[in-house]
Coordinates of C-alpha atoms and ligand atoms in Angstrom, one line a residue:
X244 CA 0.0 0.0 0.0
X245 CA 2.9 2.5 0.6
X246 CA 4.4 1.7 -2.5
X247 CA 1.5 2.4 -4.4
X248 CA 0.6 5.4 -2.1
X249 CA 4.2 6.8 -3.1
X250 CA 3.6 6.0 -7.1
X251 CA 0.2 7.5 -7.2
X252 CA 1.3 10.8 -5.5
X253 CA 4.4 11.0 -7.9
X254 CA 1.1 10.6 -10.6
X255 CA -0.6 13.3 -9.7
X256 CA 1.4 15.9 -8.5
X257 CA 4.9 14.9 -9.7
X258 CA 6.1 15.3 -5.7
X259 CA 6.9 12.1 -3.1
X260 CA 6.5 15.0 -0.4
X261 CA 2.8 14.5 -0.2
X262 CA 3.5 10.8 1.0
X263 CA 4.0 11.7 4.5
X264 CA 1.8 14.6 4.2
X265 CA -1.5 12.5 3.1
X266 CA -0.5 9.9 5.6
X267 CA -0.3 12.0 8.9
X268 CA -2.9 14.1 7.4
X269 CA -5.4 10.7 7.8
X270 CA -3.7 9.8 11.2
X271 CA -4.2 12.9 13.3
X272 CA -7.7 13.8 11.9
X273 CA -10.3 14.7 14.4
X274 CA -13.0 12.5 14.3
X275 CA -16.8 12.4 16.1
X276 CA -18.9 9.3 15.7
X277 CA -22.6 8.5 16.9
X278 CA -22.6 5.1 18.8
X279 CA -25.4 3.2 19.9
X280 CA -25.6 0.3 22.7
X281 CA -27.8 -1.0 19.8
X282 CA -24.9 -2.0 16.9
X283 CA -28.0 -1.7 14.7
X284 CA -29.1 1.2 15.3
X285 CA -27.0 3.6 14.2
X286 CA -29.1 6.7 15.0
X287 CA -30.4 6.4 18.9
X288 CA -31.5 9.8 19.3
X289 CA -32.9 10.4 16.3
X290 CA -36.4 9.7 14.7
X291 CA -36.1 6.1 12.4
X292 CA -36.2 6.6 8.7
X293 CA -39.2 4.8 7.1
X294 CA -42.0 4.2 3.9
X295 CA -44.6 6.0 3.7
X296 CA -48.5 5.0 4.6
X297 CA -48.5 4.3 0.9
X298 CA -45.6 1.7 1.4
X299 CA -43.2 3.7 -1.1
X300 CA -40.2 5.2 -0.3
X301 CA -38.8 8.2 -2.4
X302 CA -35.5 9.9 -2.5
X303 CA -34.7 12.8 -4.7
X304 CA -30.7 13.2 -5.5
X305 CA -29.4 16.7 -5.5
X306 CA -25.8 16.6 -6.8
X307 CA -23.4 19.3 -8.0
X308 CA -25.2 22.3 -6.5
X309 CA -21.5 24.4 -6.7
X310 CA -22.4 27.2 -4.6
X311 CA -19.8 30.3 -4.8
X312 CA -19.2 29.8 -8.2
X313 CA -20.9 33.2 -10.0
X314 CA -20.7 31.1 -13.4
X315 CA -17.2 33.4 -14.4
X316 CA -17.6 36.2 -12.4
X317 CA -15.8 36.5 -9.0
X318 CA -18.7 39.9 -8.6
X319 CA -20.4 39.7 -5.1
X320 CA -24.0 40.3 -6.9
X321 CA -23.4 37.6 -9.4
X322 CA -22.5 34.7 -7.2
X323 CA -25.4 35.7 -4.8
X324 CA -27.8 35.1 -8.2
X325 CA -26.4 32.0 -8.6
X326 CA -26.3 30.7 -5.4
X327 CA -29.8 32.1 -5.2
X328 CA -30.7 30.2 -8.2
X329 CA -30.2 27.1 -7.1
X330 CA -31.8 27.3 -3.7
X331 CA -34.6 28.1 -6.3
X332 CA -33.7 25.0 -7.8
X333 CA -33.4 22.5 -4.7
X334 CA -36.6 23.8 -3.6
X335 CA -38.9 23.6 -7.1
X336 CA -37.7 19.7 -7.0
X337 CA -38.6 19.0 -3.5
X338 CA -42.4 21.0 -4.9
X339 CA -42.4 18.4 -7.7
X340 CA -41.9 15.4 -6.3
X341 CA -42.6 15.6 -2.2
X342 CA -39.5 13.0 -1.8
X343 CA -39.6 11.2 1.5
X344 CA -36.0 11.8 1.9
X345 CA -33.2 13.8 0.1
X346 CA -29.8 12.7 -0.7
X347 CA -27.1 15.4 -1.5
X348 CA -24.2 13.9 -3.5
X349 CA -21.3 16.1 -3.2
X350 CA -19.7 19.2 -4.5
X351 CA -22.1 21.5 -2.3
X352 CA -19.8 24.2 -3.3
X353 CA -17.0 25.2 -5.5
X354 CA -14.3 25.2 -2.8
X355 CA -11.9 26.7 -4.7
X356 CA -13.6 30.0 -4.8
X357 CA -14.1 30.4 -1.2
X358 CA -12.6 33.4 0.8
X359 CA -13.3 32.2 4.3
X360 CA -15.3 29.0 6.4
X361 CA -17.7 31.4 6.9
X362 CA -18.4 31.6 3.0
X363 CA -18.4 27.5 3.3
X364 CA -21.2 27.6 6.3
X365 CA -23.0 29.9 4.2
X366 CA -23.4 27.8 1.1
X367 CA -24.2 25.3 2.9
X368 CA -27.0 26.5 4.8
X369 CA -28.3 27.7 1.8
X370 CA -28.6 25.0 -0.4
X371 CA -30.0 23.1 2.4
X372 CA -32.3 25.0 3.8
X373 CA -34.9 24.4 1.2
X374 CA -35.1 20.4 2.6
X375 CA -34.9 21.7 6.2
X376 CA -37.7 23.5 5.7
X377 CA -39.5 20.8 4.5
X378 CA -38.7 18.9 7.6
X379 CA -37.5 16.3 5.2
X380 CA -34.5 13.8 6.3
X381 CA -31.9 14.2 4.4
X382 CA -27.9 13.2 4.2
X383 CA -24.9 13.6 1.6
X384 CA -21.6 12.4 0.5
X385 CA -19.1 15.0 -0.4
X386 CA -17.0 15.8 -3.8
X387 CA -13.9 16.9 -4.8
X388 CA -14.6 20.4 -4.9
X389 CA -15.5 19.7 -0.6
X390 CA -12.0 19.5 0.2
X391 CA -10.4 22.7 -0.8
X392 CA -9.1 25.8 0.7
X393 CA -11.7 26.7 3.5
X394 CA -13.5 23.3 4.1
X395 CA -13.2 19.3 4.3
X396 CA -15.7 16.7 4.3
X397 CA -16.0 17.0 7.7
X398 CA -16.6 20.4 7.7
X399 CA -19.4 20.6 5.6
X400 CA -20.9 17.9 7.2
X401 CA -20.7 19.8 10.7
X402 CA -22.4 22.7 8.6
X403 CA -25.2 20.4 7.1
X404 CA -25.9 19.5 11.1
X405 CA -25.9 22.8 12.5
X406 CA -28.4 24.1 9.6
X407 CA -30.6 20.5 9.3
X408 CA -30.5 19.1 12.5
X409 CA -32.1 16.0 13.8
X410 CA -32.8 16.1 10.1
X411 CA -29.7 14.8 9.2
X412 CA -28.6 10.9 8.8
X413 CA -25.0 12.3 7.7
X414 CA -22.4 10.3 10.1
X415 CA -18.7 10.1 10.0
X416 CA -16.7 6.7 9.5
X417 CA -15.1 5.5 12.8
X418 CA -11.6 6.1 13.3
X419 CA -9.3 4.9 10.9
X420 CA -11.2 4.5 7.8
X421 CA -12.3 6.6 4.8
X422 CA -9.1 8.6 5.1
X423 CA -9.1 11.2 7.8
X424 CA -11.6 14.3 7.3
X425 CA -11.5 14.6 4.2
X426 CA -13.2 11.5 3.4
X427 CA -15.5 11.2 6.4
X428 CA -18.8 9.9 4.7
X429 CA -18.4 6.2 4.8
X430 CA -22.2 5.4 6.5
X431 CA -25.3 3.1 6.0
X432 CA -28.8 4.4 6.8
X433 CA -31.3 1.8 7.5
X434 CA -35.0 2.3 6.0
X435 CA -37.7 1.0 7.9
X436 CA -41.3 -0.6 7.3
X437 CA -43.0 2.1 9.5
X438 CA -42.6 4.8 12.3
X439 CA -42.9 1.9 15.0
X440 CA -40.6 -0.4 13.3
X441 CA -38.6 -1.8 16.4
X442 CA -35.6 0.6 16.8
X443 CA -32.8 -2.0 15.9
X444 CA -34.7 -4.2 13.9
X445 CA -34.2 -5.4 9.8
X446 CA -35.1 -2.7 8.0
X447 CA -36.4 -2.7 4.3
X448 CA -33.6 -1.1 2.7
X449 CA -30.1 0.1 3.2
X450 CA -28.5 3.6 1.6
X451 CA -25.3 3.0 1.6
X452 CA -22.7 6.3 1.1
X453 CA -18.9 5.6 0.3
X454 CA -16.4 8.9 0.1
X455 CA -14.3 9.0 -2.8
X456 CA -12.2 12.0 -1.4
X457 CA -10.6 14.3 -4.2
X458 CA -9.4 17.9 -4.4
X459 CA -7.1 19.6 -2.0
X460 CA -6.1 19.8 0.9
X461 CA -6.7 23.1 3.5
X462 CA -4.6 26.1 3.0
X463 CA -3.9 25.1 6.6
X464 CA -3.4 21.6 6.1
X465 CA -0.6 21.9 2.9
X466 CA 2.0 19.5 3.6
X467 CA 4.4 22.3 2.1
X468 CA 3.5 24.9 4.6
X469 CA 4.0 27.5 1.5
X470 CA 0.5 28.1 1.0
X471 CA 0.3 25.6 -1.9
X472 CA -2.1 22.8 -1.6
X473 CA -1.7 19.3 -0.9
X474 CA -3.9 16.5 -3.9
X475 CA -5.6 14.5 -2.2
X476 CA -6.8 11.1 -4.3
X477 CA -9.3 10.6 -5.9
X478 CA -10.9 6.9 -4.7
X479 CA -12.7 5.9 -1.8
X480 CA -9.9 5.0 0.9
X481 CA -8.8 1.0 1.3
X482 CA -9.8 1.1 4.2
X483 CA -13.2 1.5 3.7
X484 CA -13.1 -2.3 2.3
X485 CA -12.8 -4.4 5.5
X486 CA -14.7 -1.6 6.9
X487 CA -18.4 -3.1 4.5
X488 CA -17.1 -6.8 5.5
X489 CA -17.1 -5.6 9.6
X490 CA -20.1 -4.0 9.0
X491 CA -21.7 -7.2 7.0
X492 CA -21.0 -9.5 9.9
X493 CA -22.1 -7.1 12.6
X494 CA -25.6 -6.5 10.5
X495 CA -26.0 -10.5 9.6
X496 CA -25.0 -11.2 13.4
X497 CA -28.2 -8.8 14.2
X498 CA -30.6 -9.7 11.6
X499 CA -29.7 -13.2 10.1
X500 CA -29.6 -13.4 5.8
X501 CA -29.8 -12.4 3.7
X502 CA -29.3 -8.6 4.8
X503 CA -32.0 -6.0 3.0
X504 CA -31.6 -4.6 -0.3
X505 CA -29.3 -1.9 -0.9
X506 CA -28.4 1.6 -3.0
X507 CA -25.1 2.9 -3.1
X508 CA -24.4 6.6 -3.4
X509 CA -20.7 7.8 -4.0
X510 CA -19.9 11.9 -5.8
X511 CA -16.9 10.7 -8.3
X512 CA -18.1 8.0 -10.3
X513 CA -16.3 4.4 -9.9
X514 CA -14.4 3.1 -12.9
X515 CA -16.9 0.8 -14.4
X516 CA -19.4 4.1 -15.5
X517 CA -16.5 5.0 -17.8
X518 CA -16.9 0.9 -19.1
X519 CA -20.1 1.4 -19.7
X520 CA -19.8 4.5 -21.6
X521 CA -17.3 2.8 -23.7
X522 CA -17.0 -0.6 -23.7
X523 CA -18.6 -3.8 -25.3
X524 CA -21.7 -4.7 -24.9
X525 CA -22.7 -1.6 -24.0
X526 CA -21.2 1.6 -25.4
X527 CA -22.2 4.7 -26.0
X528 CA -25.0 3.4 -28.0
X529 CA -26.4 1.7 -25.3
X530 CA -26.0 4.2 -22.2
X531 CA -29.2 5.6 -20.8
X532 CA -31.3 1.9 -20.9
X533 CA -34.1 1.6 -21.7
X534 CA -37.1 4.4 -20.8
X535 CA -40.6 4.8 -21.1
X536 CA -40.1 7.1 -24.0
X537 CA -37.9 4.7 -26.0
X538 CA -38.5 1.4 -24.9
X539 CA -38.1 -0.6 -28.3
X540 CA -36.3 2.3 -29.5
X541 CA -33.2 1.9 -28.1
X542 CA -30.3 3.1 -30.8
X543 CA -28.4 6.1 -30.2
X544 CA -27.6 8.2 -28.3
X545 CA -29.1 11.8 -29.6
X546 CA -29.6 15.3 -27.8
X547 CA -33.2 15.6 -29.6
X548 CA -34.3 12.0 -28.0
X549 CA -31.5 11.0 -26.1
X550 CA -32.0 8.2 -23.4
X551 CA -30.1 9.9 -20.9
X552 CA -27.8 13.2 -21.6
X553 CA -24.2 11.7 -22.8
X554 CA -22.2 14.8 -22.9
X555 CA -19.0 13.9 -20.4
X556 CA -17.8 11.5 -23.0
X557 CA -14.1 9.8 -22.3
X558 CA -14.0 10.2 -18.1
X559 CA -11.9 8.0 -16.0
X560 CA -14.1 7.5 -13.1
X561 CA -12.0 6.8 -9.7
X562 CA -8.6 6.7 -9.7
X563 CA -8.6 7.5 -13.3
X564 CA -9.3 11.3 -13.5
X565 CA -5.8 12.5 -13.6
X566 CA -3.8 9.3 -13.3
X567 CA -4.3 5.6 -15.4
X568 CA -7.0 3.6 -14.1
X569 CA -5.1 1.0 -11.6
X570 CA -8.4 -0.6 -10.2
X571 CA -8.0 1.5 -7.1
X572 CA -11.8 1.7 -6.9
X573 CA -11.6 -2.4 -6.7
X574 CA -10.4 -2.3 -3.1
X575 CA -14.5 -1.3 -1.4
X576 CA -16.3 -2.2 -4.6
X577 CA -14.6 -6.0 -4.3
X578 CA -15.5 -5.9 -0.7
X579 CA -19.2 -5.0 -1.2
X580 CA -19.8 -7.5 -4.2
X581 CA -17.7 -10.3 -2.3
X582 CA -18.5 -13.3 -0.3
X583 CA -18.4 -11.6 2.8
X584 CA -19.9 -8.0 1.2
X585 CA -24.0 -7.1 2.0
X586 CA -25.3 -8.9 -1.2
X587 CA -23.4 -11.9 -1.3
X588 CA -26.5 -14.2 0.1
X589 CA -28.8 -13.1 -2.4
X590 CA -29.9 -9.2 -1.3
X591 CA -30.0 -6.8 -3.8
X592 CA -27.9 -3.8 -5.1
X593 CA -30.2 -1.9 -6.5
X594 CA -27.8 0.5 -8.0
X595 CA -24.8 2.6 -7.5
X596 CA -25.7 6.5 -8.0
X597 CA -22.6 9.3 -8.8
X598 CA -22.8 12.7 -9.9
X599 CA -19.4 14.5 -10.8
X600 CA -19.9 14.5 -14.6
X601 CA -22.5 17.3 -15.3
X602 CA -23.1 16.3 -18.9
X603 CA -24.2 13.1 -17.8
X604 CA -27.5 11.8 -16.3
X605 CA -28.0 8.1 -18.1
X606 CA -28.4 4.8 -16.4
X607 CA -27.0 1.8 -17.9
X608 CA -26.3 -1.5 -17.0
X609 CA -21.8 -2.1 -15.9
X610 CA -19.7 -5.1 -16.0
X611 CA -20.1 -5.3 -11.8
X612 CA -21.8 -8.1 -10.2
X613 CA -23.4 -8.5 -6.8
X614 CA -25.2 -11.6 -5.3
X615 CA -22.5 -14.2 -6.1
X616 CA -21.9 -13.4 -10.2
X617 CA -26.1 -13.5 -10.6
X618 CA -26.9 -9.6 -10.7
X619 CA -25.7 -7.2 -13.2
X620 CA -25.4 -3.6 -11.1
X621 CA -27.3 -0.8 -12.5
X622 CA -25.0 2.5 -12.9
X623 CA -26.8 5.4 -13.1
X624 CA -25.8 9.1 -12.9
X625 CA -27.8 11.6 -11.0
X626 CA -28.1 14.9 -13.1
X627 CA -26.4 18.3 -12.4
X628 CA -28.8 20.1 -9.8
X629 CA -27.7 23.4 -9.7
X630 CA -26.2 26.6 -11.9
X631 CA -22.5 26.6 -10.4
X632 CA -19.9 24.5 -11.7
X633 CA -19.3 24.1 -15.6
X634 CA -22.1 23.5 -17.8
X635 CA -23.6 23.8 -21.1
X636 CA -27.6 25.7 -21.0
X637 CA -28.8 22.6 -23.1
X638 CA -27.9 20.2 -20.8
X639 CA -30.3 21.3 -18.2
X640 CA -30.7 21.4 -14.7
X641 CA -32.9 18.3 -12.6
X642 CA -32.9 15.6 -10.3
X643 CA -32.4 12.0 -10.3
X644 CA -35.8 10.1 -8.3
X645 CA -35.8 6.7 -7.1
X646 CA -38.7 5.2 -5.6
X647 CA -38.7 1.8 -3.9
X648 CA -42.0 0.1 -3.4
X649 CA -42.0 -2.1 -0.2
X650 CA -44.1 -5.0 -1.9
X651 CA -41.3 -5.5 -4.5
X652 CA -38.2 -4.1 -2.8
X653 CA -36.4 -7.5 -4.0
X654 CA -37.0 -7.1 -7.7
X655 CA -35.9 -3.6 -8.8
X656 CA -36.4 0.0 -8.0
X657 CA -38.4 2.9 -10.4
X658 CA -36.4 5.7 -11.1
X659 CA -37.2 9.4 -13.6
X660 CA -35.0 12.6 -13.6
X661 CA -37.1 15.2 -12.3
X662 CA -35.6 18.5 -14.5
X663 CA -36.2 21.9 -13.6
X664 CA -38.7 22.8 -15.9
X665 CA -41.0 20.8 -14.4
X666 CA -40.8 17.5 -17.2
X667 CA -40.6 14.1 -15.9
X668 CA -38.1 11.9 -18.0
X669 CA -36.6 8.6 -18.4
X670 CA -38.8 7.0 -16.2
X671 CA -37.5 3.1 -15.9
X672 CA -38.0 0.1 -13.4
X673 CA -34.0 -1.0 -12.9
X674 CA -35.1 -4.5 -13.0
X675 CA -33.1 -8.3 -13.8
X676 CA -35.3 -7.4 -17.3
X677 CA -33.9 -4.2 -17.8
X678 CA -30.6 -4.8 -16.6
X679 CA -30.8 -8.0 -19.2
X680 CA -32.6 -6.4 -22.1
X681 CA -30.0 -3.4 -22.3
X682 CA -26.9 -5.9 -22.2
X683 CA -28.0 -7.4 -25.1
X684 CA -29.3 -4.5 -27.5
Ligands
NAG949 C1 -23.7 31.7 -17.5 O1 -23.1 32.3 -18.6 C2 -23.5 31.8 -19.8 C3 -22.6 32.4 -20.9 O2 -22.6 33.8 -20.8 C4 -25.0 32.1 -20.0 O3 -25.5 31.6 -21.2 C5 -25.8 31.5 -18.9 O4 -27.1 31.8 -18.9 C6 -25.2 31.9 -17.5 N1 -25.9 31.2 -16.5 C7 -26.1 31.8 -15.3 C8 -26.8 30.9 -14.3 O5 -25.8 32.9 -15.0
NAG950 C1 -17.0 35.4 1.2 O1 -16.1 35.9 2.2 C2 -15.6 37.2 1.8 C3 -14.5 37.5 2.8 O2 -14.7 36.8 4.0 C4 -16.7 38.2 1.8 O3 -16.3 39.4 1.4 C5 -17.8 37.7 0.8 O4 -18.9 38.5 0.8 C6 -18.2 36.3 1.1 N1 -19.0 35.8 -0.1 C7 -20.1 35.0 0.1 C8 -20.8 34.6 -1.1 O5 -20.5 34.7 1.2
NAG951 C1 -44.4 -1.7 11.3 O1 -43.3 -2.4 10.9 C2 -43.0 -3.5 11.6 C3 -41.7 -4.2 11.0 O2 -40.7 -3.3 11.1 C4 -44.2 -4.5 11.6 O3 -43.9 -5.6 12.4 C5 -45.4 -3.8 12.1 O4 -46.5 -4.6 12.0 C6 -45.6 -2.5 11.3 N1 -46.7 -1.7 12.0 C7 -47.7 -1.3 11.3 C8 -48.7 -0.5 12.0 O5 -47.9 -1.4 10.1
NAG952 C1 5.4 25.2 -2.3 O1 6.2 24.0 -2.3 C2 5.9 23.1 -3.3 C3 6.7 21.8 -3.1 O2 8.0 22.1 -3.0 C4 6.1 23.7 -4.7 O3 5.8 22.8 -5.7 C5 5.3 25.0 -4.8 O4 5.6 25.6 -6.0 C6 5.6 25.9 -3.6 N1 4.7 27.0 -3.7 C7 5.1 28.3 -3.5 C8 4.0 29.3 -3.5 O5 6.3 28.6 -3.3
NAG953 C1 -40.1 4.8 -31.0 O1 -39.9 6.1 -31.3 C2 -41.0 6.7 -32.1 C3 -40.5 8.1 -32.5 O2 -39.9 8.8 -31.4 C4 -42.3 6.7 -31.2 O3 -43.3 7.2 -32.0 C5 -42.6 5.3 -30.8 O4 -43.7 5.3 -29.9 C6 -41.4 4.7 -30.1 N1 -41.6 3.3 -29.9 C7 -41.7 2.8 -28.7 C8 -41.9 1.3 -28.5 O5 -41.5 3.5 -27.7
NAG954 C1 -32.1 13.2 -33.4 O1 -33.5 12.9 -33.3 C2 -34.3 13.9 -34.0 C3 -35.8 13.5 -33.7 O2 -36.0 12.1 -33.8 C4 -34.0 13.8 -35.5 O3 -34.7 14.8 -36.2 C5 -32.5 14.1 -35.6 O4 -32.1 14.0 -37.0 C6 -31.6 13.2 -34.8 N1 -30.2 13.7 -34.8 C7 -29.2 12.8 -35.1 C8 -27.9 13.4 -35.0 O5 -29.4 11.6 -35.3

């Protein structure tokens, strides 16, 4: 691991100094974890997550949001609009689709245009708001624009409390895994049948978050003490790996198998999204699956009647951003998928959900397989949420949906992007049948 550590740093920022730096960085970071007498029960003082009376359960995914970017201008009035339009935005999606529960996915702002923490809490508060407000639960995941001058992971995650409260499933990985606090948000949040579910008990689905890290490190943090910042990689941290397997036996020790179903939710996209934009069978004819509006239809890929915008063409994913691909995304992936990983007796994954690319908001089937080899994983990309960060105006702004519906929680989940304007789109069951019928077109 130290060996590879000391190549990839030489990779991406041609130095060996940031060696030491990243690894005392992960060693002395502060850390604050929720514990429970009850190991299942992650959340003892706080009210458990559930379906609704109509036995669905909805999450909207707000991703990319960029606050503090003023689209080019660095003018006080013109990052205000922006950061005012999409607080506009978070809230007209949370009007739409009255989600039971709202998932952030990283890069609340653009880091790297902050002048202070106090811009950082600021964002924050703002873009979250909207879902406070709503007295809707909520957590995130952070991105690579998270860690940067003014603000870590764990920062923004101690923002996200202060302004949501009770409100907020966001935890922090225990000691020692994810990577220090810049890659705090390795959690699970358990899902349960009803508001009188036994606290502790199986619930009917897992959200899973894993940090993949990225960006910089703190002006106060640089390990060159110049003022120039620290890289920080770009992949969820190794040891998040035996970190799912602990977890696993802890959860099958306290509810027997096979565990509940699952979704993953993770900002920088893992490695195989970039397969499935590019490789056989799938390709970029084949990304975006097959949708209500095209079923039958599937050919390519076409900004008119496009199955899913494809605009972030040629990405590398984890660990292949700025460096080649060395299957440092494997390490947590291999663990979850694996014998002893949460679907490996038969539970579903429903899917694994990234944001990251903002020209990108498809669903396709990957090459990864849970349960043993016998389920192809759905990838899909949320869709850019908010008007910081780079962009084109045709792309759009929206939000991925995903509804589970208790009475077939095993079989798939139905999931739409929810844009701006108000239109409903893509809307798909990610079924065995899709999964199946989009490998083979
Ligand atoms: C950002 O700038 C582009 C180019 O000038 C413009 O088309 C777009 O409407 C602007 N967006 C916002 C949110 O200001
Ligand atoms: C950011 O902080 C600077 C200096 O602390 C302040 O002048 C500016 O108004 C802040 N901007 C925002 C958007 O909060
Ligand atoms: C609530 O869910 C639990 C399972 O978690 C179930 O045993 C119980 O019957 C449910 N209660 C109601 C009122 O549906
Ligand atoms: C700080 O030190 C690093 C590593 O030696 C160097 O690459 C960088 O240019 C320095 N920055 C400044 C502002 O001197
Ligand atoms: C295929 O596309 C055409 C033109 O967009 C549409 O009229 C037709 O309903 C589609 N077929 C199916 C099965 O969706
Ligand atoms: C995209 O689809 C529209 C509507 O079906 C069609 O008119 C247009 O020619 C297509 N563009 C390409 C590049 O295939």
């Amino acid at each position: 691991m130290l060996l590879a550590l000391t190549s990839v740093a030489t990779l991406i920022c041609g130095c060996t100094a940031t060696l030491a730096a990243l690894a005392s960085h992960a060693s002395h970071a502060p850390q604050t974890v929720l514990s429970s007498s009850l190991p299942a029960d992650p959340y003892p003082t706080q009210p458990l997550v559930h379906f609704n009376p109509s036995q669905r359960f909805k999450i909207i995914v707000v991703t990319d949001t960029h606050l503090l970017d003023g689209n080019g201008s660095s003018k006080p009035e013109d990052i205000a609009r922006v950061n005012a339009m999409s607080q506009r935005a978070v809230r007209t999606y949370i009007r739409d689709e009255g989600p039971d529960y709202v998932v952030h996915l990283g890069d609340f702002v653009s880091g790297e245009f902050a002048h202070s923490e106090l811009n950082v809490s600021r964002a924050v508060t703002q873009i979250l708001e909207p879902i406070a407000e709503a007295g809707i639960p909520l957590s995130s995941t952070k991105g690579n624009h998270g860690n940067d001058k003014y603000s870590t992971h764990l920062s923004i995650s101690q923002y996200e409390h202060a302004v949501a409260g009770p409100l907020s499933y966001t935890r922090q990985a225990p000691p020692g895994v994810g990577g220090g606090d810049v890659g705090t948000d390795n959690y699970w949040v358990p899902i349960h049948a009803n508001a009188s579910s036994p606290r502790g008990s199986r619930p009917e689905l897992i959200l899973w978050f894993f940090d993949s890290r990225g960006g910089k490190t703190t002006i106060a943090n640089s390990p060159y003490g110049n003022g120039t910042q620290g890289d920080i990689e770009d992949w969820v941290h190794p040891t998040v790996g035996p970190w799912i397997e602990a977890e696993t036996r802890k959860l099958t020790h306290a509810w027997g198998e096979p565990l509940p179903p699952s979704i993953v939710f993770t900002h920088i996209p893992a490695h195989a999204f970039a397969q499935a934009q590019t490789d056989k069978p799938y390709g970029p004819s084949h990304v975006g699956g097959i949708t209500s509006e095209n079923e039958g239809n599937f050919t390519v890929v076409n900004r008119t009647t496009y199955p899913g915008l494809n605009a972030d063409v040629g990405f590398g994913g984890q660990g292949g951003e700025y460096t080649n691909y060395k299957r440092q995304d494997r390490v947590y992936l291999d663990a979850f998928l694996g014998k002893d990983g949460p679907t490996a007796k038969g539970s579903r994954l429903h899917a694994i959900v990234s944001g990251h690319e903002h020209g990108n908001d498809w669903c396709s089937p990957s090459q990864l397989r849970a349960q043993n080899g016998e389920q192809i994983v759905p990838v899909c990309f949320a869709k850019h949420s908010g008007f910081g960060g780079y962009d084109e105006t045709w792309w759009a702004q929206g939000a991925r949906v995903f509804t589970f519906d208790r009475d077939n929680i095993d079989k798939g989940v139905g999931t739409h992007v929810r844009f701006l304007s108000g239109e409903k789109r893509y809307a798909t069951e990610l079924t065995d049948k899709w999964t199946k019928l989009v490998s083979r077109s």
